[in-house]
């Protein structure tokens, strides 16, 4: 929906845009801050931009800051061994950012936009459709090719080695700018970078253990390892004469990009000052509490003054005074936890496994399953694991992934003919996968349902606590512990729902199954 000039959050006819200065690699302002470590080092105003002496002094100051940086190396697969809680930007810092933004011609804010509990809100009620924040493309902070040798090498390596990892590409810029802002715009933006992000990547081992979900913990450590490997193999070697940023700082840049990067054009993501602080609805409530969005983001190509691209945040419904702003973000629940440190009450799915033991599973069953799903080797030679998803649904068939139904059908049968019919050799892999539980005898169907039940029960048994126990204590927790608990509660509810669907279906079809 295109917005008319009357709907724009500023007067498009009188707006004047100012160029954002692009300063040298070392800021020439009176002071610069290292956002990640929270240290500030004064920089004399007498520095000459082109001076060799200035460059050398700037290098020494940056090296001194790095030496004072707290140790944050990888600890047994985690970025920190310390148990911290999330630390968001202070309201003072965000208030300064808000004040700065109101003075920019490339941004326009609702006059009643304020900060509350480190989140954006409005101090008055507004009607649906009201523009709240507008950002012109002049203020889009995207991926740039830094001319400084270390950062240029790092950026090129990121694009070559990880072409699809966009948050790494954008995150490198965040790390660089947090160490030494190159413009007034970046200097203002880094005030909003969280000192201790909520992302699960920064949880300690005890906090991550609270997830009780082996698959999520594996995803978590896999992502941390990818960051650690890139830091060790690319970032550290790129800095010859001064200490490199830590793996913790690199992870902070990546998480900032992943959680706040906005797709302003197909395939192009950028950071938008203030506007990208408006996150998913789960960020505005306690973990595990239902929430709904109240704003919507529109990117208008050439819709702003002078034919520039413009990003506009509008109220999607009537807003109450003091209501925290949030917008819909289609984020898978696992990524919501990994990037944002948030858990959700939205419908989710759970990966469960069916063990295929050597000597128990027949060769024809194993070869049939290979045609319709990927099998992973288990701990013992000759043992395999079939994995598929269970999700919330109104019917039994839709609750289970077709791959899981196919596995139950095959493992519950006595022969290929019993499983797929006399013309099994003429069936395509797709037909095998979509055969479900239709056309089975009562005995075969009972065995197939037993396979499904065992898979669900096994998944529930893998958690250290029960759903009931978790629901009794969730209200007593807060912060990361509550987010972890809410996450595993969501997983267990999916499995509990699947178990109830199986029991209900068996009760309703008891006469048929006993034939």
Short mmCIF file of C-alpha atoms in Angstrom, two decimals:
data_model
loop_
_atom_site.label_atom_id
_atom_site.label_comp_id
_atom_site.label_asym_id
_atom_site.label_seq_id
_atom_site.Cartn_x
_atom_site.Cartn_y
_atom_site.Cartn_z
CA UNK A 1 0.00 0.00 0.00
CA UNK A 2 1.61 3.24 -1.10
CA UNK A 3 1.33 6.21 1.26
CA UNK A 4 0.26 9.59 0.09
CA UNK A 5 2.29 12.69 1.05
CA UNK A 6 -0.42 13.51 3.62
CA UNK A 7 0.20 10.15 5.34
CA UNK A 8 3.97 10.46 5.51
CA UNK A 9 5.36 11.15 8.99
CA UNK A 10 6.85 14.39 7.72
CA UNK A 11 6.07 17.05 5.17
CA UNK A 12 7.63 15.69 1.98
CA UNK A 13 7.48 19.09 0.34
CA UNK A 14 9.67 20.92 2.88
CA UNK A 15 12.06 18.23 4.10
CA UNK A 16 15.78 18.97 3.77
CA UNK A 17 18.23 16.09 3.85
CA UNK A 18 21.75 16.42 5.21
CA UNK A 19 24.64 14.24 4.23
CA UNK A 20 25.95 11.96 6.93
CA UNK A 21 29.68 12.64 7.27
CA UNK A 22 31.90 9.66 6.55
CA UNK A 23 34.89 10.18 8.81
CA UNK A 24 38.21 8.37 8.97
CA UNK A 25 38.65 4.98 10.55
CA UNK A 26 39.52 6.61 13.88
CA UNK A 27 36.88 9.01 15.12
CA UNK A 28 37.98 12.66 15.47
CA UNK A 29 35.29 13.50 18.02
CA UNK A 30 36.04 14.42 21.60
CA UNK A 31 35.43 10.89 22.81
CA UNK A 32 34.68 7.42 21.51
CA UNK A 33 33.34 4.39 23.32
CA UNK A 34 33.92 0.72 22.98
CA UNK A 35 30.35 -0.42 23.27
CA UNK A 36 30.98 -4.11 23.85
CA UNK A 37 33.28 -3.85 26.84
CA UNK A 38 31.67 -0.73 28.25
CA UNK A 39 35.00 1.16 28.43
CA UNK A 40 35.47 4.74 27.31
CA UNK A 41 38.77 6.28 26.23
CA UNK A 42 39.06 10.02 25.65
CA UNK A 43 40.48 11.06 22.29
CA UNK A 44 42.10 14.52 22.13
CA UNK A 45 40.31 16.92 19.84
CA UNK A 46 43.67 18.09 18.49
CA UNK A 47 44.08 14.96 16.35
CA UNK A 48 44.60 15.79 12.71
CA UNK A 49 42.56 13.56 10.37
CA UNK A 50 45.39 12.99 7.92
CA UNK A 51 48.13 12.85 10.49
CA UNK A 52 50.33 9.79 10.71
CA UNK A 53 50.85 10.54 14.38
CA UNK A 54 47.08 10.56 14.91
CA UNK A 55 46.77 7.14 13.30
CA UNK A 56 49.53 5.71 15.49
CA UNK A 57 48.05 7.17 18.66
CA UNK A 58 44.62 5.88 17.69
CA UNK A 59 46.07 2.39 17.20
CA UNK A 60 47.66 2.49 20.63
CA UNK A 61 44.46 3.62 22.28
CA UNK A 62 42.52 0.83 20.59
CA UNK A 63 45.18 -1.70 21.64
CA UNK A 64 45.00 -0.43 25.21
CA UNK A 65 41.23 -0.87 25.23
CA UNK A 66 41.63 -4.42 23.94
CA UNK A 67 44.14 -5.29 26.66
CA UNK A 68 41.64 -4.17 29.28
CA UNK A 69 38.89 -6.28 27.73
CA UNK A 70 37.54 -9.05 30.02
CA UNK A 71 38.42 -12.59 29.02
CA UNK A 72 35.58 -14.08 26.96
CA UNK A 73 37.08 -17.06 25.19
CA UNK A 74 35.06 -20.17 24.41
CA UNK A 75 34.37 -22.36 27.44
CA UNK A 76 33.47 -25.97 26.67
CA UNK A 77 31.44 -25.00 23.62
CA UNK A 78 30.01 -21.80 25.12
CA UNK A 79 31.03 -18.17 24.78
CA UNK A 80 31.18 -17.60 28.52
CA UNK A 81 31.37 -19.61 31.71
CA UNK A 82 29.82 -16.77 33.72
CA UNK A 83 26.10 -16.77 34.51
CA UNK A 84 24.79 -13.36 33.49
CA UNK A 85 21.31 -12.05 32.90
CA UNK A 86 20.40 -10.06 29.81
CA UNK A 87 21.55 -6.44 29.93
CA UNK A 88 19.74 -4.13 27.50
CA UNK A 89 20.86 -0.59 26.58
CA UNK A 90 20.06 1.82 29.39
CA UNK A 91 17.12 4.18 29.12
CA UNK A 92 19.60 7.07 29.35
CA UNK A 93 21.47 5.87 26.25
CA UNK A 94 18.28 5.20 24.33
CA UNK A 95 16.93 8.59 25.42
CA UNK A 96 20.02 10.26 23.92
CA UNK A 97 19.52 8.27 20.73
CA UNK A 98 15.90 9.42 20.62
CA UNK A 99 16.94 13.04 21.10
CA UNK A 100 19.56 12.72 18.36
CA UNK A 101 17.09 11.10 15.95
CA UNK A 102 14.57 13.93 16.32
CA UNK A 103 17.18 16.34 14.93
CA UNK A 104 17.90 14.28 11.79
CA UNK A 105 16.31 15.19 8.48
CA UNK A 106 16.59 11.56 7.41
CA UNK A 107 14.34 10.45 10.29
CA UNK A 108 10.98 11.51 11.58
CA UNK A 109 9.43 10.39 14.87
CA UNK A 110 6.00 10.66 16.41
CA UNK A 111 6.19 13.53 18.94
CA UNK A 112 4.97 11.26 21.76
CA UNK A 113 7.44 8.42 21.16
CA UNK A 114 9.27 7.64 24.42
CA UNK A 115 11.42 4.97 26.10
CA UNK A 116 10.10 2.66 28.80
CA UNK A 117 12.02 -0.32 30.23
CA UNK A 118 14.49 -0.04 27.33
CA UNK A 119 11.67 -0.40 24.80
CA UNK A 120 9.85 2.05 22.56
CA UNK A 121 6.35 3.15 23.50
CA UNK A 122 3.94 6.06 23.04
CA UNK A 123 2.93 8.35 25.87
CA UNK A 124 -0.55 8.89 24.37
CA UNK A 125 -3.13 6.62 22.71
CA UNK A 126 -2.99 6.60 18.91
CA UNK A 127 -5.31 5.27 16.23
CA UNK A 128 -4.59 2.45 13.83
CA UNK A 129 -2.65 3.60 10.76
CA UNK A 130 -0.76 6.36 12.60
CA UNK A 131 2.88 6.70 11.39
CA UNK A 132 5.24 6.32 14.35
CA UNK A 133 8.77 6.19 12.88
CA UNK A 134 10.01 7.03 9.42
CA UNK A 135 13.56 6.37 8.20
CA UNK A 136 14.89 7.42 4.80
CA UNK A 137 17.49 5.31 3.01
CA UNK A 138 20.15 7.88 3.95
CA UNK A 139 20.03 6.33 7.42
CA UNK A 140 20.02 2.67 6.33
CA UNK A 141 23.16 1.09 7.79
CA UNK A 142 24.10 -1.78 5.51
CA UNK A 143 27.10 -3.86 4.53
CA UNK A 144 30.04 -1.77 3.40
CA UNK A 145 33.43 -2.67 2.02
CA UNK A 146 35.77 -1.21 4.60
CA UNK A 147 39.03 0.10 3.21
CA UNK A 148 40.95 -0.74 6.34
CA UNK A 149 43.02 -3.81 5.60
CA UNK A 150 41.88 -6.08 8.49
CA UNK A 151 38.17 -5.46 7.93
CA UNK A 152 38.44 -5.74 4.16
CA UNK A 153 40.08 -9.17 4.52
CA UNK A 154 37.48 -10.28 7.05
CA UNK A 155 34.55 -9.13 4.89
CA UNK A 156 35.92 -10.85 1.79
CA UNK A 157 36.49 -14.09 3.72
CA UNK A 158 32.94 -13.94 5.11
CA UNK A 159 31.43 -13.56 1.63
CA UNK A 160 33.60 -16.32 0.16
CA UNK A 161 33.30 -18.85 2.96
CA UNK A 162 29.74 -18.15 4.09
CA UNK A 163 27.85 -16.52 1.19
CA UNK A 164 24.42 -17.18 2.75
CA UNK A 165 25.26 -16.13 6.31
CA UNK A 166 24.00 -12.57 5.96
CA UNK A 167 24.08 -11.79 9.69
CA UNK A 168 27.83 -12.50 9.65
CA UNK A 169 28.34 -10.06 6.75
CA UNK A 170 26.34 -7.32 8.46
CA UNK A 171 27.63 -8.21 11.92
CA UNK A 172 31.23 -7.59 10.89
CA UNK A 173 30.27 -3.98 10.25
CA UNK A 174 28.71 -3.75 13.70
CA UNK A 175 31.90 -5.03 15.35
CA UNK A 176 34.05 -2.60 13.34
CA UNK A 177 31.85 0.39 14.13
CA UNK A 178 31.55 -0.45 17.82
CA UNK A 179 35.35 -0.38 18.04
CA UNK A 180 35.73 2.84 16.07
CA UNK A 181 32.61 4.59 14.67
CA UNK A 182 33.17 5.92 11.16
CA UNK A 183 30.25 8.37 11.13
CA UNK A 184 27.87 10.26 13.35
CA UNK A 185 25.13 7.86 12.32
CA UNK A 186 27.06 4.79 13.47
CA UNK A 187 28.16 6.54 16.64
CA UNK A 188 24.51 7.17 17.48
CA UNK A 189 23.44 3.65 16.51
CA UNK A 190 25.88 1.78 18.73
CA UNK A 191 24.27 3.38 21.77
CA UNK A 192 21.43 0.92 21.20
CA UNK A 193 23.62 -2.23 21.09
CA UNK A 194 22.94 -4.48 24.09
CA UNK A 195 25.96 -5.00 26.41
CA UNK A 196 24.67 -8.50 27.27
CA UNK A 197 22.32 -9.65 24.48
CA UNK A 198 19.33 -11.86 25.26
CA UNK A 199 20.36 -14.35 22.57
CA UNK A 200 20.86 -17.92 23.80
CA UNK A 201 24.36 -17.75 22.30
CA UNK A 202 25.40 -15.80 25.40
CA UNK A 203 23.88 -18.13 27.94
CA UNK A 204 26.18 -19.93 30.35
CA UNK A 205 26.33 -23.76 30.43
CA UNK A 206 23.93 -23.97 33.44
CA UNK A 207 21.46 -21.65 31.70
CA UNK A 208 21.62 -23.62 28.44
CA UNK A 209 21.19 -26.86 30.37
CA UNK A 210 17.76 -25.61 31.44
CA UNK A 211 16.57 -26.09 27.84
CA UNK A 212 16.62 -29.88 28.42
CA UNK A 213 16.33 -30.28 24.64
CA UNK A 214 19.23 -32.17 23.08
CA UNK A 215 18.52 -30.92 19.56
CA UNK A 216 18.36 -27.27 20.60
CA UNK A 217 21.54 -27.56 22.66
CA UNK A 218 23.25 -29.11 19.66
CA UNK A 219 22.03 -26.24 17.44
CA UNK A 220 23.23 -23.74 20.03
CA UNK A 221 26.73 -25.16 20.27
CA UNK A 222 26.93 -25.65 16.51
CA UNK A 223 26.24 -21.96 15.94
CA UNK A 224 28.71 -20.93 18.62
CA UNK A 225 31.34 -23.19 17.06
CA UNK A 226 30.78 -21.60 13.64
CA UNK A 227 31.44 -18.17 15.18
CA UNK A 228 34.44 -19.44 17.10
CA UNK A 229 35.93 -21.09 13.99
CA UNK A 230 35.50 -17.92 11.92
CA UNK A 231 37.06 -15.86 14.68
CA UNK A 232 40.04 -18.18 15.03
CA UNK A 233 40.65 -18.80 11.32
CA UNK A 234 39.81 -15.38 9.86
CA UNK A 235 39.48 -12.57 12.40
CA UNK A 236 42.58 -13.23 14.53
CA UNK A 237 44.99 -13.68 11.57
CA UNK A 238 43.68 -10.46 9.98
CA UNK A 239 45.08 -8.37 12.84
CA UNK A 240 48.85 -8.53 12.60
CA UNK A 241 49.99 -5.70 14.85
CA UNK A 242 47.15 -5.27 17.36
CA UNK A 243 44.97 -7.71 19.31
CA UNK A 244 41.87 -8.81 17.42
CA UNK A 245 38.30 -8.39 18.68
CA UNK A 246 37.28 -11.30 20.91
CA UNK A 247 34.96 -14.10 19.84
CA UNK A 248 32.43 -12.63 22.29
CA UNK A 249 32.51 -9.27 20.48
CA UNK A 250 32.18 -10.92 17.07
CA UNK A 251 29.19 -12.88 18.35
CA UNK A 252 27.62 -9.65 19.67
CA UNK A 253 27.90 -8.07 16.23
CA UNK A 254 26.39 -11.12 14.52
CA UNK A 255 23.50 -11.35 17.00
CA UNK A 256 22.79 -7.62 16.68
CA UNK A 257 22.55 -8.05 12.92
CA UNK A 258 20.51 -11.26 13.11
CA UNK A 259 17.96 -9.88 15.55
CA UNK A 260 17.64 -6.36 14.10
CA UNK A 261 18.56 -6.60 10.41
CA UNK A 262 15.63 -5.62 8.16
CA UNK A 263 15.27 -6.63 4.52
CA UNK A 264 14.97 -3.23 2.85
CA UNK A 265 15.24 -4.70 -0.65
CA UNK A 266 15.21 -8.30 -1.88
CA UNK A 267 18.50 -9.80 -0.75
CA UNK A 268 19.64 -6.60 1.00
CA UNK A 269 19.42 -6.16 4.75
CA UNK A 270 20.24 -3.13 6.84
CA UNK A 271 20.07 -1.76 10.35
CA UNK A 272 17.60 1.09 10.85
CA UNK A 273 18.29 3.36 13.83
CA UNK A 274 15.50 3.25 16.44
CA UNK A 275 13.08 1.49 14.10
CA UNK A 276 14.84 -1.87 14.38
CA UNK A 277 14.46 -1.71 18.17
CA UNK A 278 10.81 -2.63 17.55
CA UNK A 279 11.05 -6.40 17.68
CA UNK A 280 8.72 -9.41 17.85
CA UNK A 281 5.74 -9.39 20.24
CA UNK A 282 7.42 -11.96 22.52
CA UNK A 283 9.90 -9.22 23.49
CA UNK A 284 7.15 -7.18 25.19
CA UNK A 285 5.87 -9.84 27.63
CA UNK A 286 7.18 -12.40 30.09
CA UNK A 287 8.51 -15.56 28.45
CA UNK A 288 5.74 -18.01 27.65
CA UNK A 289 2.97 -15.38 27.82
CA UNK A 290 0.74 -14.87 24.75
CA UNK A 291 1.43 -11.65 22.87
CA UNK A 292 0.28 -10.03 19.67
CA UNK A 293 1.87 -7.40 17.45
CA UNK A 294 0.58 -3.83 17.33
CA UNK A 295 2.66 -2.28 14.53
CA UNK A 296 3.52 -3.02 10.92
CA UNK A 297 6.57 -2.13 8.86
CA UNK A 298 6.30 -0.88 5.29
CA UNK A 299 9.22 -0.38 2.94
CA UNK A 300 8.28 2.00 0.14
CA UNK A 301 10.61 1.91 -2.85
CA UNK A 302 11.22 5.49 -3.93
CA UNK A 303 8.28 6.50 -1.75
CA UNK A 304 10.10 9.16 0.24
CA UNK A 305 11.16 12.72 -0.57
CA UNK A 306 13.42 12.97 -3.60
CA UNK A 307 12.42 9.48 -4.74
CA UNK A 308 14.35 7.84 -1.91
CA UNK A 309 13.42 4.53 -0.31
CA UNK A 310 11.64 4.91 2.98
CA UNK A 311 10.84 2.57 5.89
CA UNK A 312 7.76 3.48 7.90
CA UNK A 313 6.46 1.92 11.11
CA UNK A 314 2.71 2.35 11.54
CA UNK A 315 0.26 1.35 14.26
CA UNK A 316 -1.58 -1.76 12.99
CA UNK A 317 -4.37 -1.25 15.53
CA UNK A 318 -5.40 1.31 18.11
CA UNK A 319 -2.61 1.65 20.70
CA UNK A 320 -3.03 2.40 24.38
CA UNK A 321 -0.89 4.82 26.30
CA UNK A 322 2.38 3.19 27.37
CA UNK A 323 1.89 0.09 25.23
CA UNK A 324 5.24 -1.38 24.13
CA UNK A 325 5.70 -1.35 20.36
CA UNK A 326 6.20 -4.65 18.51
CA UNK A 327 5.77 -5.94 14.98
CA UNK A 328 5.14 -9.35 13.42
CA UNK A 329 8.33 -11.21 12.54
CA UNK A 330 7.98 -14.63 10.96
CA UNK A 331 10.78 -16.27 12.93
CA UNK A 332 10.94 -20.03 13.57
CA UNK A 333 10.77 -20.69 17.33
CA UNK A 334 14.31 -22.11 17.45
CA UNK A 335 15.76 -19.01 15.73
CA UNK A 336 13.66 -16.81 18.02
CA UNK A 337 15.52 -18.31 20.96
CA UNK A 338 18.96 -18.39 19.31
CA UNK A 339 18.88 -14.84 17.92
CA UNK A 340 16.52 -13.03 20.30
CA UNK A 341 16.65 -15.13 23.48
CA UNK A 342 12.85 -15.29 23.44
CA UNK A 343 10.39 -18.18 23.71
CA UNK A 344 7.01 -18.31 22.07
CA UNK A 345 3.51 -19.65 22.65
CA UNK A 346 2.91 -19.95 18.91
CA UNK A 347 2.32 -23.41 17.36
CA UNK A 348 5.62 -25.24 17.22
CA UNK A 349 7.01 -28.57 16.14
CA UNK A 350 9.33 -31.09 17.75
CA UNK A 351 11.84 -33.39 16.11
CA UNK A 352 11.58 -36.95 17.41
CA UNK A 353 13.58 -40.03 16.58
CA UNK A 354 12.91 -43.68 15.83
CA UNK A 355 15.81 -46.03 16.59
CA UNK A 356 16.60 -48.71 13.99
CA UNK A 357 18.58 -51.44 15.74
CA UNK A 358 20.78 -53.88 13.85
CA UNK A 359 19.29 -57.38 13.98
CA UNK A 360 15.82 -56.03 14.82
CA UNK A 361 15.09 -54.00 11.70
CA UNK A 362 15.02 -56.18 8.59
CA UNK A 363 17.17 -55.27 5.55
CA UNK A 364 14.12 -54.63 3.35
CA UNK A 365 12.74 -52.19 5.97
CA UNK A 366 16.02 -50.29 6.10
CA UNK A 367 16.32 -50.06 2.30
CA UNK A 368 12.68 -48.91 2.01
CA UNK A 369 13.14 -46.21 4.62
CA UNK A 370 16.25 -44.91 2.85
CA UNK A 371 14.10 -44.10 -0.16
CA UNK A 372 11.76 -41.79 1.71
CA UNK A 373 13.90 -40.22 4.47
CA UNK A 374 17.44 -39.51 5.57
CA UNK A 375 18.88 -41.90 8.15
CA UNK A 376 21.67 -40.94 10.53
CA UNK A 377 24.09 -43.45 12.06
CA UNK A 378 23.53 -44.17 15.76
CA UNK A 379 26.17 -44.75 18.40
CA UNK A 380 26.61 -48.47 17.70
CA UNK A 381 27.82 -49.71 14.29
CA UNK A 382 24.90 -50.89 12.18
CA UNK A 383 22.31 -48.90 14.17
CA UNK A 384 20.48 -46.01 12.53
CA UNK A 385 18.11 -43.22 13.55
CA UNK A 386 15.12 -41.96 11.56
CA UNK A 387 14.10 -38.38 12.47
CA UNK A 388 10.91 -36.48 11.67
CA UNK A 389 8.68 -33.79 13.15
CA UNK A 390 5.55 -33.76 15.28
CA UNK A 391 3.40 -30.65 15.29
CA UNK A 392 0.16 -29.35 16.75
CA UNK A 393 -2.84 -30.09 14.57
CA UNK A 394 -6.51 -30.92 14.79
CA UNK A 395 -6.11 -34.40 13.26
CA UNK A 396 -3.84 -37.35 13.93
CA UNK A 397 -2.53 -37.58 10.36
CA UNK A 398 -1.56 -33.90 10.25
CA UNK A 399 0.08 -34.12 13.67
CA UNK A 400 2.80 -36.44 12.39
CA UNK A 401 5.27 -35.71 9.60
CA UNK A 402 4.62 -37.93 6.54
CA UNK A 403 8.15 -39.30 7.02
CA UNK A 404 7.25 -40.47 10.52
CA UNK A 405 4.04 -42.07 9.29
CA UNK A 406 6.02 -43.82 6.55
CA UNK A 407 8.51 -45.09 9.14
CA UNK A 408 5.66 -46.41 11.32
CA UNK A 409 4.03 -48.08 8.32
CA UNK A 410 7.28 -49.79 7.27
CA UNK A 411 8.37 -50.85 10.76
CA UNK A 412 4.91 -52.20 11.55
CA UNK A 413 4.80 -54.41 8.45
CA UNK A 414 6.02 -57.96 7.83
CA UNK A 415 7.06 -57.52 4.18
CA UNK A 416 7.17 -54.97 1.37
CA UNK A 417 3.96 -56.46 -0.03
CA UNK A 418 2.31 -56.10 3.37
CA UNK A 419 3.44 -52.46 3.61
CA UNK A 420 2.99 -51.17 0.05
CA UNK A 421 0.96 -53.80 -1.80
CA UNK A 422 1.79 -56.34 -4.47
CA UNK A 423 2.99 -53.65 -6.90
CA UNK A 424 5.36 -52.03 -4.43
CA UNK A 425 8.21 -52.11 -6.96
CA UNK A 426 6.22 -49.80 -9.27
CA UNK A 427 5.63 -47.13 -6.61
CA UNK A 428 7.61 -43.89 -6.69
CA UNK A 429 9.34 -42.57 -3.59
CA UNK A 430 6.73 -39.82 -3.35
CA UNK A 431 3.89 -42.36 -3.41
CA UNK A 432 5.60 -44.36 -0.67
CA UNK A 433 6.03 -41.21 1.43
CA UNK A 434 2.41 -40.14 1.05
CA UNK A 435 0.88 -43.56 1.70
CA UNK A 436 0.29 -42.67 5.37
CA UNK A 437 -1.61 -45.33 7.33
CA UNK A 438 -4.31 -45.91 4.74
CA UNK A 439 -5.23 -49.42 3.58
CA UNK A 440 -3.57 -51.25 6.48
CA UNK A 441 -5.00 -54.27 8.25
CA UNK A 442 -6.06 -53.91 11.88
CA UNK A 443 -2.96 -55.77 13.09
CA UNK A 444 -0.62 -53.74 10.91
CA UNK A 445 -2.24 -50.47 11.99
CA UNK A 446 -1.90 -51.41 15.69
CA UNK A 447 1.80 -52.05 15.22
CA UNK A 448 2.24 -48.77 13.32
CA UNK A 449 0.46 -46.81 16.06
CA UNK A 450 2.66 -48.55 18.64
CA UNK A 451 5.76 -47.28 16.76
CA UNK A 452 4.39 -43.72 16.85
CA UNK A 453 3.51 -43.99 20.54
CA UNK A 454 6.97 -45.26 21.44
CA UNK A 455 8.59 -42.43 19.52
CA UNK A 456 6.49 -39.81 21.34
CA UNK A 457 6.97 -41.41 24.75
CA UNK A 458 10.71 -41.65 24.13
CA UNK A 459 10.88 -37.95 23.28
CA UNK A 460 8.99 -36.99 26.46
CA UNK A 461 11.19 -39.28 28.55
CA UNK A 462 14.32 -37.53 27.24
CA UNK A 463 13.44 -34.41 29.26
CA UNK A 464 14.59 -34.26 32.87
CA UNK A 465 11.31 -32.87 34.20
CA UNK A 466 7.65 -33.37 33.34
CA UNK A 467 5.32 -30.84 31.77
CA UNK A 468 3.34 -30.59 35.01
CA UNK A 469 6.47 -29.90 37.06
CA UNK A 470 7.55 -27.16 34.64
CA UNK A 471 4.16 -25.45 34.62
CA UNK A 472 4.15 -25.34 38.42
CA UNK A 473 7.42 -23.37 38.67
CA UNK A 474 7.45 -21.21 35.51
CA UNK A 475 5.76 -18.28 37.29
CA UNK A 476 8.53 -18.25 39.91
CA UNK A 477 11.35 -17.70 37.42
CA UNK A 478 12.48 -14.74 35.36
CA UNK A 479 15.06 -13.81 32.76
CA UNK A 480 16.93 -16.49 30.87
CA UNK A 481 15.85 -19.30 33.20
CA UNK A 482 12.20 -18.50 32.51
CA UNK A 483 12.85 -18.29 28.74
CA UNK A 484 14.50 -21.73 28.80
CA UNK A 485 11.65 -23.17 30.83
CA UNK A 486 9.00 -21.64 28.56
CA UNK A 487 10.83 -23.05 25.53
CA UNK A 488 10.83 -26.62 26.82
CA UNK A 489 7.22 -26.27 28.00
CA UNK A 490 6.25 -25.43 24.41
CA UNK A 491 8.04 -28.54 23.13
CA UNK A 492 6.47 -30.78 25.74
CA UNK A 493 3.00 -29.46 24.99
CA UNK A 494 3.42 -30.46 21.36
CA UNK A 495 4.43 -33.99 22.40
CA UNK A 496 1.66 -34.17 24.99
CA UNK A 497 -0.85 -33.14 22.34
CA UNK A 498 0.47 -35.86 19.99
CA UNK A 499 0.18 -38.48 22.73
CA UNK A 500 -3.39 -37.44 23.43
CA UNK A 501 -4.23 -37.57 19.71
CA UNK A 502 -2.94 -41.14 19.55
CA UNK A 503 -4.90 -42.21 22.62
CA UNK A 504 -8.07 -40.54 21.37
CA UNK A 505 -7.77 -42.10 17.93
CA UNK A 506 -7.21 -45.57 19.42
CA UNK A 507 -10.26 -45.14 21.68
CA UNK A 508 -12.48 -44.04 18.80
CA UNK A 509 -11.33 -46.90 16.54
CA UNK A 510 -11.00 -49.62 19.17
CA UNK A 511 -13.50 -51.88 17.44
CA UNK A 512 -11.70 -51.54 14.10
CA UNK A 513 -8.27 -52.14 15.66
CA UNK A 514 -9.47 -55.30 17.42
CA UNK A 515 -10.64 -56.93 14.20
#
